[in-house]
Each structure stands twice: as C-alpha cells, then as structure tokens.
mmCIF file of C-alpha atoms and ligand atoms in Angstrom:
data_model
loop_
_atom_site.group_PDB
_atom_site.id
_atom_site.type_symbol
_atom_site.label_atom_id
_atom_site.label_comp_id
_atom_site.label_asym_id
_atom_site.label_seq_id
_atom_site.Cartn_x
_atom_site.Cartn_y
_atom_site.Cartn_z
ATOM 1 C CA MET A 1 17.056 -3.350 46.338
ATOM 2 C CA GLU A 2 18.699 -6.142 43.400
ATOM 3 C CA ILE A 3 17.241 -5.834 39.934
ATOM 4 C CA GLN A 4 18.312 -9.603 37.790
ATOM 5 C CA ILE A 5 20.249 -8.224 34.688
ATOM 6 C CA PRO A 6 20.734 -11.777 32.671
ATOM 7 C CA ALA A 7 23.756 -12.282 30.599
ATOM 8 C CA ASP A 8 23.617 -13.408 27.415
ATOM 9 C CA ASN A 9 25.206 -16.681 26.247
ATOM 10 C CA ASP A 10 28.567 -15.799 26.221
ATOM 11 C CA GLY A 11 28.459 -14.393 29.638
ATOM 12 C CA PHE A 12 28.442 -10.342 28.546
ATOM 13 C CA ILE A 13 25.583 -7.914 29.992
ATOM 14 C CA LEU A 14 24.292 -4.987 28.011
ATOM 15 C CA LEU A 15 25.547 -1.503 28.819
ATOM 16 C CA GLN A 16 24.658 1.847 27.659
ATOM 17 C CA CYS A 17 26.265 5.166 28.487
ATOM 18 C CA SER A 18 24.039 8.222 29.296
ATOM 19 C CA LEU A 19 26.193 10.613 27.476
ATOM 20 C CA CYS A 20 25.485 9.181 23.885
ATOM 21 C CA GLY A 21 23.523 6.120 24.442
ATOM 22 C CA GLU A 22 25.427 4.138 22.284
ATOM 23 C CA PHE A 23 24.370 0.146 23.954
ATOM 24 C CA PHE A 24 27.807 -2.379 24.252
ATOM 25 C CA LYS A 25 28.662 -5.027 26.283
ATOM 26 C CA LEU A 26 30.929 -6.080 29.043
ATOM 27 C CA THR A 27 31.095 -9.384 31.028
ATOM 28 C CA VAL A 28 30.081 -10.523 33.854
ATOM 29 C CA ASP A 29 33.402 -11.458 35.741
ATOM 30 C CA ASP A 30 34.890 -7.987 34.302
ATOM 31 C CA ILE A 31 31.803 -5.474 35.893
ATOM 32 C CA GLU A 32 31.829 -7.922 38.895
ATOM 33 C CA SER A 33 35.793 -7.494 39.140
ATOM 34 C CA ASP A 34 37.307 -5.411 42.285
ATOM 35 C CA ASP A 35 39.529 -3.834 39.032
ATOM 36 C CA LEU A 36 37.380 -2.221 37.299
ATOM 37 C CA ILE A 37 36.778 0.626 38.877
ATOM 38 C CA GLU A 38 36.212 3.005 36.154
ATOM 39 C CA ILE A 39 34.713 1.884 32.524
ATOM 40 C CA TRP A 40 35.503 4.022 29.242
ATOM 41 C CA CYS A 41 32.554 3.979 27.145
ATOM 42 C CA PRO A 42 34.017 2.393 23.978
ATOM 43 C CA THR A 43 31.775 4.873 21.104
ATOM 44 C CA CYS A 44 32.232 8.167 22.811
ATOM 45 C CA GLY A 45 35.483 7.751 24.607
ATOM 46 C CA LEU A 46 33.852 8.675 28.158
ATOM 47 C CA LYS A 47 33.567 8.002 31.313
ATOM 48 C CA SER A 48 29.487 7.444 31.833
ATOM 49 C CA GLU A 49 28.184 8.265 35.530
ATOM 50 C CA ASP A 50 26.753 5.048 35.149
ATOM 51 C CA TYR A 51 26.348 2.402 32.393
ATOM 52 C CA LEU A 52 22.487 1.142 33.632
ATOM 53 C CA THR A 53 20.285 0.635 30.473
ATOM 54 C CA GLU A 54 16.782 2.408 30.429
ATOM 55 C CA ASP A 55 14.726 -0.604 31.134
ATOM 56 C CA VAL A 56 17.155 -1.559 34.528
ATOM 57 C CA ILE A 57 16.172 2.333 35.527
ATOM 58 C CA GLU A 58 12.834 2.204 34.773
ATOM 59 C CA LEU A 59 12.699 -1.366 36.737
ATOM 60 C CA ALA A 60 14.360 0.336 39.739
ATOM 61 C CA LEU A 61 12.171 3.330 39.882
ATOM 62 C CA LYS A 62 9.096 1.498 39.557
ATOM 63 C CA LYS A 63 10.527 -1.217 42.652
ATOM 64 C CA VAL A 64 11.103 1.666 44.799
ATOM 65 C CA GLU A 65 7.945 3.367 44.142
ATOM 66 C CA ASN A 66 6.782 -0.038 45.015
ATOM 67 C CA ALA A 67 8.724 -0.702 48.460
ATOM 68 C CA SER A 68 7.520 2.741 49.587
ATOM 69 C CA MET A 69 3.433 2.327 48.612
ATOM 70 C CA ASP A 70 4.047 -1.149 50.755
ATOM 71 C CA MET A 71 6.081 0.764 53.307
ATOM 72 C CA LEU A 72 3.532 3.837 52.844
ATOM 73 C CA PHE A 73 0.211 0.676 53.822
ATOM 74 C CA LYS A 74 1.577 -0.924 56.670
ATOM 75 C CA GLU A 75 1.849 2.388 58.536
ATOM 76 C CA MET A 76 -1.778 3.416 57.658
ATOM 77 C CA LYS A 77 -2.931 -0.077 59.193
ATOM 78 C CA LYS A 78 -1.047 -0.022 61.801
ATOM 79 C CA TRP A 79 -2.774 2.795 62.543
ATOM 80 C CA GLU A 80 -6.487 1.733 61.452
ATOM 81 C CA ARG A 81 -5.042 -0.514 64.623
ATOM 82 C CA LYS A 82 -4.504 1.715 67.601
ATOM 83 C CA PHE A 83 -7.643 3.987 65.877
ATOM 84 C CA ASN A 84 -10.132 1.846 66.257
ATOM 85 C CA GLY A 85 -12.304 1.014 69.127
ATOM 86 C CA ASN A 86 -11.157 4.492 70.806
ATOM 87 C CA GLY A 87 -13.615 6.615 69.335
ATOM 88 C CA MET A 88 -11.885 6.828 66.242
ATOM 89 C CA GLU A 89 -12.282 5.246 62.977
ATOM 90 C CA PHE A 90 -9.491 5.069 60.351
ATOM 91 C CA LYS A 91 -9.243 3.057 57.747
ATOM 92 C CA ALA A 92 -6.358 1.942 55.637
ATOM 93 C CA GLY A 93 -8.440 1.565 53.146
ATOM 94 C CA LYS A 94 -7.005 -1.707 49.663
ATOM 95 C CA LYS A 95 -3.611 -2.074 49.465
ATOM 96 C CA PRO A 96 -2.073 -0.137 46.503
ATOM 97 C CA LYS A 97 -2.047 -1.394 43.181
ATOM 98 C CA LYS A 98 1.420 -2.531 42.812
ATOM 99 C CA LYS A 99 3.117 -2.099 39.334
ATOM 100 C CA LYS A 100 4.657 -4.754 37.022
ATOM 101 C CA GLU A 101 7.977 -4.946 38.026
ATOM 102 C CA ASP A 102 8.823 -6.608 34.514
ATOM 103 C CA PRO A 103 12.530 -8.689 34.480
ATOM 104 C CA ILE A 104 14.965 -7.397 32.486
ATOM 105 C CA ILE A 105 14.906 -9.112 29.185
ATOM 106 C CA SER A 106 18.220 -9.846 27.041
ATOM 107 C CA VAL A 107 17.553 -7.592 24.107
ATOM 108 C CA ILE A 108 19.480 -8.706 20.953
ATOM 109 C CA GLN A 109 22.093 -6.098 19.794
ATOM 110 C CA ALA A 110 24.332 -6.935 16.586
ATOM 111 C CA LEU A 111 26.912 -6.356 18.921
ATOM 112 C CA GLU A 112 30.956 -8.248 18.216
ATOM 113 C CA ILE A 113 33.217 -9.848 20.188
ATOM 114 C CA LYS A 114 36.224 -7.179 20.303
ATOM 115 C CA LYS A 115 39.714 -8.089 22.008
ATOM 116 C CA TYR A 116 41.709 -5.396 23.746
ATOM 117 C CA GLU A 117 45.301 -5.878 23.959
ATOM 118 C CA CYS A 118 46.248 -3.158 25.901
ATOM 119 C CA CYS A 119 43.950 -4.869 28.816
ATOM 120 C CA LYS A 120 42.983 -7.492 27.908
ATOM 121 C CA ARG A 121 39.814 -8.152 27.821
ATOM 122 C CA GLU A 122 36.926 -8.654 26.026
ATOM 123 C CA ALA A 123 33.766 -6.077 24.985
ATOM 124 C CA LYS A 124 31.566 -6.189 23.023
ATOM 125 C CA ILE A 125 30.649 -3.603 20.258
ATOM 126 C CA LYS A 126 28.613 -2.603 17.308
ATOM 127 C CA PRO A 127 30.815 -3.703 13.949
ATOM 128 C CA ILE A 128 30.879 -0.368 12.662
ATOM 129 C CA LEU A 129 32.995 0.740 15.639
ATOM 130 C CA LYS A 130 35.476 -2.713 15.004
ATOM 131 C CA LEU A 131 35.904 -0.560 11.415
ATOM 132 C CA ILE A 132 36.089 3.103 12.246
ATOM 133 C CA GLY A 133 37.743 2.972 16.075
ATOM 134 C CA SER A 134 36.386 2.289 19.446
ATOM 135 C CA TYR A 135 38.275 3.124 22.605
ATOM 136 C CA CYS A 136 39.460 0.360 25.666
ATOM 137 C CA PRO A 137 36.504 0.708 27.738
ATOM 138 C CA PHE A 138 38.882 -0.579 30.458
ATOM 139 C CA CYS A 139 41.525 2.128 30.264
ATOM 140 C CA GLY A 140 40.233 4.358 27.203
ATOM 141 C CA VAL A 141 43.188 3.739 25.048
ATOM 142 C CA ASN A 142 41.815 4.521 21.811
ATOM 143 C CA TYR A 143 42.397 1.653 19.124
ATOM 144 C CA TYR A 144 42.167 2.850 15.674
ATOM 145 C CA GLY A 145 40.862 0.516 12.799
ATOM 146 C CA ASN A 146 40.725 -3.145 13.828
ATOM 147 C CA LYS A 147 43.985 -3.694 15.468
HETATM 148 ZN ZN1 ZN B 201 29.009 7.561 24.740
HETATM 149 ZN ZN1 ZN B 202 42.850 -0.848 27.227
#
C-alpha cells in the first residue's frame, strides 16, 4: 500500500505531531535518509510515535477498507462459481462501492524555514517558534530565540 504525500515547492513534507497536534515540515531527503531514525517535534520537543497528518491517516484507513472489501468480494465470487449448478445458488451480489480515495493535497501552512546549525539540516516551523524557541527535530536540542 502506497500513499503519495506531495512535497511543497521547497521539497518539504507536512508532518503533524500526534502529541501536541502542531504542524511542521521536513525535507523529503531528510525523511528518507537512513541516519534519521528519530524525529523530535519542534514545538513540544517530544518524540511522537508518528507524524502522519490526519489526511494521511484517513486515506490509509480508506485504502485498507477498500482493499479488504475487494478481497471479500473476490472470495464471494469464487463461492458463487463453486456452488452454482450444484443445486445451490449463491449470489455474491453487487460489487461493493468503494470509498473515495482523495489524494493528499499539499495544505498551505504558514511555516518558515529554520536552519538547525547543530545538525546542519532545515525544517519548516511556525514563525512564532522562531521567536520563542523550538527544538531541533533531528537531535532534540532546545533552541531559545533565533540562534
Ligand atoms: Zn509535539
Ligand atoms: Zn540538531
């Protein structure tokens, strides 16, 4: 199962912390990089279990549901072929209606690029966080002010 998450013009992908619900963005390169194992939320500074946005989770659930309905329908069709003509009738019925799988659209979030010198990597965070301080998403270091 594959879900396409579009990157913005700068190559950043929108993430959402499941602990505080805040959005931030990391580059596709960093997310796919092998040495990035853990991600700290720049807002709350904690390591969330996942950073999927609600859109992505919703689409994933729909995909799973559609796939399992497909499997069930195919199984029913098999039964239909097996049993019909043996004095039994078995109808699979109509093919189940699929749930619409809307592609993820890049939501416009007013986020600004912040360079984290400690890791030499960039993230997009809320402008207010650049003022009051944020955590480096790559190592968890706390940044006070616009260092
Ligand atoms: Zn958070
Ligand atoms: Zn860092």
